Coordinates of C-alpha atoms and ligand atoms in Angstrom, one line a residue:
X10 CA 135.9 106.5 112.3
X11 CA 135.5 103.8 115.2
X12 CA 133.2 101.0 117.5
X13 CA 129.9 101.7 118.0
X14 CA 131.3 102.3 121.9
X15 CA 133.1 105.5 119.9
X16 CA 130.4 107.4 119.2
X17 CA 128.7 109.9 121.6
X18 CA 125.4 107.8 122.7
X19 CA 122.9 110.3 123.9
X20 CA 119.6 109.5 125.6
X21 CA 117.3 112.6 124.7
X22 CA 114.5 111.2 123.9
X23 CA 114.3 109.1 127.2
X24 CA 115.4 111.9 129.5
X25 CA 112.7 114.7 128.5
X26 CA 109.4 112.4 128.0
X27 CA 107.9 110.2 130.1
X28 CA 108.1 106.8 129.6
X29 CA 107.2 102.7 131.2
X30 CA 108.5 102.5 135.0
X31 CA 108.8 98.2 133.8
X32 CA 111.6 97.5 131.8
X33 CA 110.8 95.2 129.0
X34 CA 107.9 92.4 129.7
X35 CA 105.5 91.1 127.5
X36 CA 102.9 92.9 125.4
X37 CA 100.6 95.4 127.2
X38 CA 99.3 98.7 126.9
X39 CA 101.6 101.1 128.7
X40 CA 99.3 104.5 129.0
X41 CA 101.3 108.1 129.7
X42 CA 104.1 106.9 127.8
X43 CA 106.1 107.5 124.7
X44 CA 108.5 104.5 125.5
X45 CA 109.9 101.7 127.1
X46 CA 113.2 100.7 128.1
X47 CA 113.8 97.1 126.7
X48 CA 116.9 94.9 125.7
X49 CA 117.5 93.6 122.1
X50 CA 117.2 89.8 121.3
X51 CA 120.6 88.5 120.9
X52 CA 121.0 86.9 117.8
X53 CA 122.0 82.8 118.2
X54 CA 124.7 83.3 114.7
X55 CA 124.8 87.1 113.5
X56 CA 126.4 87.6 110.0
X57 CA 127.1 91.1 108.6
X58 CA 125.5 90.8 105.0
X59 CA 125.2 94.2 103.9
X60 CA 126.8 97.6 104.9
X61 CA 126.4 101.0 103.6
X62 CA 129.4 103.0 103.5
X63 CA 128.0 106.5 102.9
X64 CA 125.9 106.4 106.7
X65 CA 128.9 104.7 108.6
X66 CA 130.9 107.5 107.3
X67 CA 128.0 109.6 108.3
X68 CA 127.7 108.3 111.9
X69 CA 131.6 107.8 111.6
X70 CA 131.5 104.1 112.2
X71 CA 134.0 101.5 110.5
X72 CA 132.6 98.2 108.8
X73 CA 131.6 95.4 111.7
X74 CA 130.2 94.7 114.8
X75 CA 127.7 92.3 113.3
X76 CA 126.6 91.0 117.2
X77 CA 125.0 94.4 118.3
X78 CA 123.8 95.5 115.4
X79 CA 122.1 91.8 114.8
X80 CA 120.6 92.5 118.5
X81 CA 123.6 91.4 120.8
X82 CA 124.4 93.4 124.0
X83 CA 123.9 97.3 123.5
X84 CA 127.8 99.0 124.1
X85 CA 128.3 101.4 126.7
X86 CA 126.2 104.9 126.0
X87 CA 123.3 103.0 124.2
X88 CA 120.0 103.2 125.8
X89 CA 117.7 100.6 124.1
X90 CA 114.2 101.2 123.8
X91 CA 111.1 100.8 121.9
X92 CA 108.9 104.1 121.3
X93 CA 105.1 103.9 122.0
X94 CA 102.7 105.2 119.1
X95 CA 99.4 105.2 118.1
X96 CA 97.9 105.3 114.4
X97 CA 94.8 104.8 112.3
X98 CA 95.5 101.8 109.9
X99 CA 92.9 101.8 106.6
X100 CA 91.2 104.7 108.0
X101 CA 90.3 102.8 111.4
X102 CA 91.9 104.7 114.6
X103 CA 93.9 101.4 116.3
X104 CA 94.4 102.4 119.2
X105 CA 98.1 101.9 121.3
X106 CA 100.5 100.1 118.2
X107 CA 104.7 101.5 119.1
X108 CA 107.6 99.8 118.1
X109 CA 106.3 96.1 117.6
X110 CA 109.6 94.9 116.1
X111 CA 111.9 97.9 116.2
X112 CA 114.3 99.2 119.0
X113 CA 116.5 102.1 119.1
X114 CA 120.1 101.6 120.4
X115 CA 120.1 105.2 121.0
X116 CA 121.0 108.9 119.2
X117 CA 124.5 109.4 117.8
X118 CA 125.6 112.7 118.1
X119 CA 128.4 113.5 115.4
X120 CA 129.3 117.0 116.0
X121 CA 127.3 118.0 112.3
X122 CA 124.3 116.1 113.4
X123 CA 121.9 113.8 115.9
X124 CA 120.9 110.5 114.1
X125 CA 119.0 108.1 116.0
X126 CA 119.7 104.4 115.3
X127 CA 117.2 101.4 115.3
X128 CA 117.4 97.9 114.9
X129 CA 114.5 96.7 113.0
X130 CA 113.5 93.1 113.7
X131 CA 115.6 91.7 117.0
X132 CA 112.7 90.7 119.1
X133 CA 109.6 91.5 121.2
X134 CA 108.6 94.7 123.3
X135 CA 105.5 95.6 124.9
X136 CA 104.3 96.9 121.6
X137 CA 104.6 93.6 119.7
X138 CA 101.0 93.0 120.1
X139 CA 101.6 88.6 120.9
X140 CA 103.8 89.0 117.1
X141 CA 107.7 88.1 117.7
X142 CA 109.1 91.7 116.7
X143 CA 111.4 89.5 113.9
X144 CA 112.0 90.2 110.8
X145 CA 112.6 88.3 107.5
X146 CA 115.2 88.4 105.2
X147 CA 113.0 89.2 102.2
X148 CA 111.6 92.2 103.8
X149 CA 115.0 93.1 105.4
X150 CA 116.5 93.5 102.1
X151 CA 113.8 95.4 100.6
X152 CA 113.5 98.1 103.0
X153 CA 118.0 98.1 103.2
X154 CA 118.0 98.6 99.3
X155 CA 114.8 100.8 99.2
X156 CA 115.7 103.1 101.3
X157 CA 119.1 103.2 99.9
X158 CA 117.5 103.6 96.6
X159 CA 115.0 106.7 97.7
X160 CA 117.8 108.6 98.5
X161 CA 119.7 108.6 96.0
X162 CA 117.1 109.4 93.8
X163 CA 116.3 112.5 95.8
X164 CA 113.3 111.2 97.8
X165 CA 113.2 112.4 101.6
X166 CA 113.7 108.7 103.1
X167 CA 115.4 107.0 106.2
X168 CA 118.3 105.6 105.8
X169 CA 120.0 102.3 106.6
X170 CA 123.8 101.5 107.4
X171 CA 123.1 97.6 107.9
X172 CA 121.8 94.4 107.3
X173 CA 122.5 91.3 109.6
X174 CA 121.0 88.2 109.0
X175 CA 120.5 86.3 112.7
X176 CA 120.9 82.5 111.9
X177 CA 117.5 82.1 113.3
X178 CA 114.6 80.8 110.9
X179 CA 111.3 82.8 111.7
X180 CA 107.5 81.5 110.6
X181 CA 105.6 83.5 108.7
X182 CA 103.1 83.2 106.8
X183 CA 103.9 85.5 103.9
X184 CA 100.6 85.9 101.7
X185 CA 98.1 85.5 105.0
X186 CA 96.5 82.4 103.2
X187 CA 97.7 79.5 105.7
X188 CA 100.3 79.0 104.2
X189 CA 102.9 79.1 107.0
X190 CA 107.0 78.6 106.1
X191 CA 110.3 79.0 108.0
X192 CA 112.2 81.5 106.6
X193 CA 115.5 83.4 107.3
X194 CA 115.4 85.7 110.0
X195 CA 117.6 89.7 109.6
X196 CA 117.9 92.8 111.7
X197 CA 118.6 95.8 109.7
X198 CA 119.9 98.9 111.0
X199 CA 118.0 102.2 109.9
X200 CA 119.0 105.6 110.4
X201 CA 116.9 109.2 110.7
X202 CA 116.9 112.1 112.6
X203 CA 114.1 110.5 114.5
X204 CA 111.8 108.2 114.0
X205 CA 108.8 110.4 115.7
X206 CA 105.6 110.0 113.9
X207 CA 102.2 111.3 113.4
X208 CA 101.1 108.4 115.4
X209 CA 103.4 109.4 118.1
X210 CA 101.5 112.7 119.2
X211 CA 98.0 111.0 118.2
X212 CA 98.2 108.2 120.8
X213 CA 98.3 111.0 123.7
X214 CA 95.6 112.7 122.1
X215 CA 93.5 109.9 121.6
X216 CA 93.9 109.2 125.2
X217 CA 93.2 112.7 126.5
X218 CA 96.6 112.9 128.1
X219 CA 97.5 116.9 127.2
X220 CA 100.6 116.2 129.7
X221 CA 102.6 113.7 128.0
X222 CA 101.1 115.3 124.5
X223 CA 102.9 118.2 125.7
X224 CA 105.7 116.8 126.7
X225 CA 106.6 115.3 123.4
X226 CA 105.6 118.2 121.4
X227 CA 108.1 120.4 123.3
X228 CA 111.3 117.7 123.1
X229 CA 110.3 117.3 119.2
X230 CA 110.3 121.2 118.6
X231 CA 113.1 121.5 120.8
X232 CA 115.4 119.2 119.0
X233 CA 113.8 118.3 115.3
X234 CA 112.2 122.0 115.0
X235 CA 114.8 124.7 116.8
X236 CA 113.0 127.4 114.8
X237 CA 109.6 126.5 116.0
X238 CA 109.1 127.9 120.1
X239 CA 106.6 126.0 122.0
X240 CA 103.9 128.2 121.8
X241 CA 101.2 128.6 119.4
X242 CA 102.8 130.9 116.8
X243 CA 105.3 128.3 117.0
X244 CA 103.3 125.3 117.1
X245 CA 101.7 126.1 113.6
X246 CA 104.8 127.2 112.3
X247 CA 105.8 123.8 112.8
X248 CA 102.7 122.1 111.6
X249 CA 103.4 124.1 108.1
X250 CA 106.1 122.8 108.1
X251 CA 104.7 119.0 108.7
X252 CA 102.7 119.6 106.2
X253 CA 105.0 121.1 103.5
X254 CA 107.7 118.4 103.8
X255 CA 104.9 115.7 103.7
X256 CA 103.3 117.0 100.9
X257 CA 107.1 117.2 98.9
X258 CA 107.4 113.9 100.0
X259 CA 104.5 112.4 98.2
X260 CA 105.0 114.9 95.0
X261 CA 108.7 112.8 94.8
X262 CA 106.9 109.7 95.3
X263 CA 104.5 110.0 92.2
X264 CA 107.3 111.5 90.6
X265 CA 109.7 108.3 90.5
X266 CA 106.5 105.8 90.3
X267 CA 106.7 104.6 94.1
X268 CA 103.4 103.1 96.2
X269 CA 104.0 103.2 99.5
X270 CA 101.5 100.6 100.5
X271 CA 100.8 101.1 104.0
X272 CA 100.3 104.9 104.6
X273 CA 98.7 104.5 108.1
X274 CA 99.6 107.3 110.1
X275 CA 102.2 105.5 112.5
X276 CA 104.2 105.0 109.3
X277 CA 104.1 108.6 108.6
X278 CA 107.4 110.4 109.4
X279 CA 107.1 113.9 111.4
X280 CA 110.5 114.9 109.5
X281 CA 108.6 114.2 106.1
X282 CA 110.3 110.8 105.0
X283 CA 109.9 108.0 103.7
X284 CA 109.2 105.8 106.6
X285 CA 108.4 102.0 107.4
X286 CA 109.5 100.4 104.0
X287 CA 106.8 97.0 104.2
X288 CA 104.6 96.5 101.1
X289 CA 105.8 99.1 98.6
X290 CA 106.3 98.9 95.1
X291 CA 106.9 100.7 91.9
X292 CA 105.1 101.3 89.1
X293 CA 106.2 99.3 85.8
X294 CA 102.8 100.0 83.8
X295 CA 101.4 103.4 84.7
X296 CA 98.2 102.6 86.5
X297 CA 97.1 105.0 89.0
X298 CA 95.0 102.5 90.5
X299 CA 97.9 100.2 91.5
X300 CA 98.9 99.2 95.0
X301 CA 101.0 95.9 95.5
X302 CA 99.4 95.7 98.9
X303 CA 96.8 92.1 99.3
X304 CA 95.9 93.5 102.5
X305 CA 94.5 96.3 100.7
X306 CA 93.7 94.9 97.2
X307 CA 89.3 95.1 98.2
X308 CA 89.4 98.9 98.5
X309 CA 92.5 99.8 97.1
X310 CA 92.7 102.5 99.9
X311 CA 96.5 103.0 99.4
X312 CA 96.6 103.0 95.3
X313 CA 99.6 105.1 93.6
X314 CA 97.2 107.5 92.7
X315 CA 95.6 108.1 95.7
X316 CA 98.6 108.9 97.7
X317 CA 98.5 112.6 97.7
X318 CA 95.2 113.0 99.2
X319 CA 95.4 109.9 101.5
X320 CA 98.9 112.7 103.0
X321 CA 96.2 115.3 103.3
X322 CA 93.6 112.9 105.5
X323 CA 97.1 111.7 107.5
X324 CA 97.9 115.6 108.2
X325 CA 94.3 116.0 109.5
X326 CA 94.2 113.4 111.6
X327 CA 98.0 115.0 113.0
X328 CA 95.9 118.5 112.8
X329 CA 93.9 117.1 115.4
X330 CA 96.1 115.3 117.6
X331 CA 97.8 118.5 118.4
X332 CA 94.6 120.6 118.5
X333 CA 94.6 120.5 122.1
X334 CA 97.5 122.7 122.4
X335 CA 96.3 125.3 120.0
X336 CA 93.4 128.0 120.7
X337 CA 92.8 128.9 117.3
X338 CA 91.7 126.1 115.4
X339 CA 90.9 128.2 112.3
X340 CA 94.6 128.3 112.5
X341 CA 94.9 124.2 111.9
X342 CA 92.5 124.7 109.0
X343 CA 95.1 126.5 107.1
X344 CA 97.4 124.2 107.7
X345 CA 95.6 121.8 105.9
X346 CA 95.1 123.6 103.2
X347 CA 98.7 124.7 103.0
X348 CA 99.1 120.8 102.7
X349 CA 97.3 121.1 99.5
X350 CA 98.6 124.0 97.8
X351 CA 102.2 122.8 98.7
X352 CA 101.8 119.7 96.6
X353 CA 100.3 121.6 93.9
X354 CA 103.3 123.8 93.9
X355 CA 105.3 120.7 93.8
X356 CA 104.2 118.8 91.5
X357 CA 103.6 121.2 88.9
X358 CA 107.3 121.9 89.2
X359 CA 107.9 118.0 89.3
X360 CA 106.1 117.6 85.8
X361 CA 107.8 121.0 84.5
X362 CA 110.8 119.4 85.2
X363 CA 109.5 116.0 83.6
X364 CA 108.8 117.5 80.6
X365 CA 111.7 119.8 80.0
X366 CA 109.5 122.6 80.5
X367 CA 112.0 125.6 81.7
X368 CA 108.3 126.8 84.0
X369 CA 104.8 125.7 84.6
X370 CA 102.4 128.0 83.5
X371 CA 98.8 127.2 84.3
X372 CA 97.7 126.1 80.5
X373 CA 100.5 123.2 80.8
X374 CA 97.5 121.1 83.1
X375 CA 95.9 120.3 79.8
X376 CA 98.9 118.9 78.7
X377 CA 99.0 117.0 81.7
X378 CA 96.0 115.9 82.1
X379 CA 95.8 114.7 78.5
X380 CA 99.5 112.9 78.5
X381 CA 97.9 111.1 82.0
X382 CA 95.2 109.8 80.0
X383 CA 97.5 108.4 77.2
X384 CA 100.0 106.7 79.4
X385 CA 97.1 104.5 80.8
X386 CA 95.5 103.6 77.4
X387 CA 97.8 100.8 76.8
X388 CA 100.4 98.9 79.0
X389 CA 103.1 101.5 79.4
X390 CA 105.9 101.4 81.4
X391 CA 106.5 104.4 83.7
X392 CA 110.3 104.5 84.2
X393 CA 111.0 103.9 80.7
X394 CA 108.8 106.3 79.0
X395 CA 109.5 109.4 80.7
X396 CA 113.7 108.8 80.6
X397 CA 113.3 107.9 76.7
X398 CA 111.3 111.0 76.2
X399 CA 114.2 113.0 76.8
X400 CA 115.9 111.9 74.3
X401 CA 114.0 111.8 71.2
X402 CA 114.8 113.9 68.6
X403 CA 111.9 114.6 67.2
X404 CA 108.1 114.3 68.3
X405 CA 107.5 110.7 67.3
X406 CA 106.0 107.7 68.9
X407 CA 107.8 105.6 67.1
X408 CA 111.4 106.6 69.2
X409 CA 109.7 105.3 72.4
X410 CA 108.2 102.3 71.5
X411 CA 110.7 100.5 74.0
X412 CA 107.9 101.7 76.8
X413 CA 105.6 100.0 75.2
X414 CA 104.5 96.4 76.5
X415 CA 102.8 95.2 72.8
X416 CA 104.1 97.8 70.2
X417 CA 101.2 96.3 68.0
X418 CA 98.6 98.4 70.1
X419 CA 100.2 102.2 70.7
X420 CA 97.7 104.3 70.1
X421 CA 99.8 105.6 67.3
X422 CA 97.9 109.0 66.2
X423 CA 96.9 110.2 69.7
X424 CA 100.4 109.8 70.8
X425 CA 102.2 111.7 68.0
X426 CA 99.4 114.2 68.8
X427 CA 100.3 114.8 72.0
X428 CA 103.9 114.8 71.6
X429 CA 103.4 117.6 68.4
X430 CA 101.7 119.7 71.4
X431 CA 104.2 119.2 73.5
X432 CA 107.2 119.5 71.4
X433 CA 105.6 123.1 70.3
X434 CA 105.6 124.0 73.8
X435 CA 109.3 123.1 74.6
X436 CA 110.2 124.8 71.0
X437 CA 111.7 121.8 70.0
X438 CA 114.3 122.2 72.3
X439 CA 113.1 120.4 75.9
X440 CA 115.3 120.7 78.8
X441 CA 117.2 117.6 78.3
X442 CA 119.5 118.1 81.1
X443 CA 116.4 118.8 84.2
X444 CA 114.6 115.7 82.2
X445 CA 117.6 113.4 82.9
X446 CA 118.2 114.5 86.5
X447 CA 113.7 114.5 87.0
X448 CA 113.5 111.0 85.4
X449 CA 115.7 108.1 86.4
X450 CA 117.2 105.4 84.3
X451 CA 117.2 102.5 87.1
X452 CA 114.7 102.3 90.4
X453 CA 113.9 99.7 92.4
X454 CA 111.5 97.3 90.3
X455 CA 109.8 94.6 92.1
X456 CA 111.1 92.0 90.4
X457 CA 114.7 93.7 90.8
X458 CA 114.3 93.4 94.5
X459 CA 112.4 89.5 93.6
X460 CA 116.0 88.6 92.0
X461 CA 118.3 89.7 94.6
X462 CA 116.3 88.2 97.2
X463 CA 116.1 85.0 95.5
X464 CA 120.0 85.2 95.2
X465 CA 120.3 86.1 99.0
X466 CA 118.3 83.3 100.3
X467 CA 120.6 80.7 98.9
X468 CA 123.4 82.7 100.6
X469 CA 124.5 84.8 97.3
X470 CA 124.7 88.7 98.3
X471 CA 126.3 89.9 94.7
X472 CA 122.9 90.7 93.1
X473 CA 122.2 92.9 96.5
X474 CA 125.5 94.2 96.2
X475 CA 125.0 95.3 92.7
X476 CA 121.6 96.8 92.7
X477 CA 123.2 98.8 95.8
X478 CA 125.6 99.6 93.4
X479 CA 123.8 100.6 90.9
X480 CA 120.7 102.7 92.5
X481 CA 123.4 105.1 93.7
X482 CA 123.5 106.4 90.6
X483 CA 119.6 106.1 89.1
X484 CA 120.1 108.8 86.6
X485 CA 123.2 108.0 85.4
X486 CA 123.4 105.9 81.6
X487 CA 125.5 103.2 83.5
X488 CA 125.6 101.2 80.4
X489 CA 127.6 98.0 82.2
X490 CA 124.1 97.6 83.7
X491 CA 121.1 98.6 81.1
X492 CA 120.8 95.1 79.4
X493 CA 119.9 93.5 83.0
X494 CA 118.6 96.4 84.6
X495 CA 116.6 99.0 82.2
X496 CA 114.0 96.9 80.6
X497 CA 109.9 95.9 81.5
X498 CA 109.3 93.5 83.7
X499 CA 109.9 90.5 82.5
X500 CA 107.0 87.6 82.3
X501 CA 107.7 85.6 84.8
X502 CA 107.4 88.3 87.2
X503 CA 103.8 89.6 86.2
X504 CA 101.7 87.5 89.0
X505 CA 104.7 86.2 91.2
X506 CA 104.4 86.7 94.8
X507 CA 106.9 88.8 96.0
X508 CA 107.0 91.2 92.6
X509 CA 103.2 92.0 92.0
X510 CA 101.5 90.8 95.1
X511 CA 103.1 91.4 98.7
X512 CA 101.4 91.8 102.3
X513 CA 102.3 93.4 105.2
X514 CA 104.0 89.9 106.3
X515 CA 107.3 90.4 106.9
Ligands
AMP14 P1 103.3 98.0 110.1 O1 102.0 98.0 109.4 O2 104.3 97.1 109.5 O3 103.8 99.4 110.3 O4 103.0 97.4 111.5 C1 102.0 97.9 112.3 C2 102.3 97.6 113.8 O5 102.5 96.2 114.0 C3 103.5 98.3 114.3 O6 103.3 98.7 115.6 C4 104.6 97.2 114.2 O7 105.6 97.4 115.2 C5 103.8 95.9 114.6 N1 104.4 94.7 114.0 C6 104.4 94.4 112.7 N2 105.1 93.2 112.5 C7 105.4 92.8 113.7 C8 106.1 91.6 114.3 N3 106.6 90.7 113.5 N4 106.3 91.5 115.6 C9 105.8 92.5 116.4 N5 105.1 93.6 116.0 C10 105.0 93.7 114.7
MG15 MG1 105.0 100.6 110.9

């Protein structure tokens, strides 16, 4: 364990793609380039707020440094730059976008492993599009605990190892409504193999440069995708397995209730995480039709429910980015539907596992389908349904009226129906043990996330602390925490900003 001057800084993405000839400089369009170098803001009063433990022993880093990772001067070895992407946001290609507010200090190689670290929110690059490239404390602390959160609960995610707050107040205006405020600005630290995404190969496409496309296919195979050669075999090989990982990404996602928000394709992962935490939210009453997006509360585009095919129109848009290098397009095709029958796969083992079912077979969709229907009759809380149901004893509604929003109005009859059927098909004897590891106790409600931001902005870490804490172990009974932790949402957090509405302001 040491200083960030410790670790072994390398520089691979810079030295085998091409990238801006200007360092830094204002915001411009910087064509045949997947970066540029630039410095991070220095922050005027950094303060180390939050630290995870698990990725500085990962990177094998001690506990500190608050200056650089708040933005200060990058140590010896560190590199800093911001990467240059492209994306279509809401179905609309957008042209150049890149690393607005993020900059990588550089890849950490620890002997087991290459982990690239990026400061989210310490000031402008080229890419900031006339924005700041700050962050807020708010959204700082959402994506440090989310991502925190994801993994634990087995959800492919980035990681983060800190959270700095800057002593710098930041505008914003959070709901887009006029509305401006000051509010505290934070740099958080996030972690991934890389943070290469779809956007990053579609940009080059877009702009019909094969050469730098190229260039960045073969440094991602090289590094991200050793088993994958640059060639064609190779290139589809690699594709599948875009598609695969994305696909079991979104199967976890409806599995644990979570709504991205903002599933442009520049905030799509090429390693298959969870990427770009902004918007997202969970589900408390199950409601396909969900998203806690304003920006996209006309059409909706981003819903819970429409997650898994909106990954299958991201993956064709990345089909097509890297179409130029292939011959036979047939071949992409494939892919795509590989995409498809890859999140079937998954998710019918995600809801055998749900139910305690020891395998899907192919008549359990009706059992699906139907228990789908029932959850959205009546306000019904996700989390807390599917973790009750594995411990009932005996196929009755009435052990799982705790899910339940207004007890008054359970659809009584249907539901002890439906659980009959399905406690016939488990035998009376579900797989308690897969249900308790499928279906957590504790994720990251809105309003959770509401109350330790709240806390936070009047200086109190503890409730961020705890829910750290705690979402370590989401499918543990942690009983210290159930009466402040495992209920509904609570009233007062039905139409507060922050807990059912939220932008991409942050
Ligand atoms: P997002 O929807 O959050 O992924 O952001 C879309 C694009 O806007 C990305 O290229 C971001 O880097 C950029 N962006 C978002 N917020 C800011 C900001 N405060 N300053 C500069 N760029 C930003
Ligand atoms: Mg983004």
């Amino acid at each position: 364990m040491g200083q960030l001057s410790d670790l072994n800084w390398l520089t691979r993405f810079l030295s085998e793609t091409p990238g801006d000839e200007q360092v830094g400089g204002s915001s411009r369009q910087v064509p045949n380039a997947c970066w540029s170098r630039v410095l991070p803001t220095p922050a005027p009063n950094p303060k180390l707020r939050l630290w995870s433990d698990e990725i500085g022993s990962l990177i094998g880093l001690d506990r500190g440094e608050a200056e650089v990772l708040g933005g200060g001067k990058p140590v010896t070895g560190m590199d800093t730059y911001a990467q240059r992407y492209g994306g279509h946001q809401f179905g609309n290609w957008a042209g150049q976008l890149g690393d607005g507010r993020a900059i990588t200090l550089g890849e950490v190689d620890t002997g087991s492993g290459v982990w690239e670290l990026q400061l989210k929110g310490s000031g402008e690059t080229p890419y900031s599009r006339h924005s700041d490239g700050k962050a807020v404390l708010r959204s700082s602390i959402r994506e440090f605990l989310c991502s925190e959160a994801m993994f634990h609960l087995g959800v492919p995610t980035t990681r983060a190892l800190s959270l700095v707050t800057t002593g710098e107040q930041v505008m914003r205006d959070m709901l887009y409504n006029g509305n401006k405020q000051l509010e505290q600005g934070a740099v958080v630290c996030r972690v991934a193999p890389s943070f290469i995404r779809l956007g990053s190969f579609q940009i080059h496409a877009m702009m019909g440069d094969k050469e730098t496309l190229e260039s960045i296919v073969e440094h991602t195979l090289k590094h991200h995708f050793p088993d994958c050669g640059f060639d064609e075999d190779g290139i589809i090989e690699w594709a599948r397995v875009v598609a695969k990982t994305t696909a079991e990404m979104i199967a976890h996602w409806m599995r644990v209730g979570f709504v991205h928000g903002v599933m442009n394709t520049d905030n799509m992962s090429i390693h298959g995480l969870t990427i770009d935490y902004g918007p997202y939210g969970w589900l408390e009453d199950y409601n396909p039709g969900w998203t806690p997006n304003t920006t996209d509360s006309g059409r909706r585009r981003y819903r819970y429910g429409a997650q898994p095919q909106i990954g299958a129109w991201n993956i064709a848009r990345f089909l097509e980015a890297i179409s130029p290098l292939v011959e036979n397009t047939d071949r992409l095709t494939e892919v795509l539907e590989f995409y498809i029958s890859s999140y079937e796969d998954s998710m019918n083992q995600i809801w055998a596992d749900k139910l305690g079912l020891s395998a899907f077979i192919e008549s359990d969709s009706e059992l699906i389908i139907e228990l789908n229907e029932l959850l959205q009759k009546v306000e019904t809380d996700m989390t807390i349904f599917f973790r009750e149901l594995g411990s009932i004893q005996e196929p009755n509604i009435e052990e799982l009226k705790f899910a339940f929003y207004d007890e008054s109005s359970i659809p009584n009859e249907e539901w002890n129906a439906w659980l009959a059927k399905w406690w016939e098909r488990v035998d009376s004897n579900p797989d308690r043990e897969k249900m308790m590891q499928t279906n957590p106790k504790y994720v990251l409600r809105n309003w959770m996330a509401q109350l330790a931001i709240d806390a936070a902005e009047n200086e109190d870490y503890s409730v961020c602390e705890e829910l750290h804490r705690l979402l370590k172990a989401p499918y543990d009974e942690q009983l210290v925490f159930e009466s402040n932790w495992y209920h509904k949402r609570p009233e007062w957090a039905r139409h507060r900003v922050g807990c059912s509405m939220l932008s991409c302001s942050s």
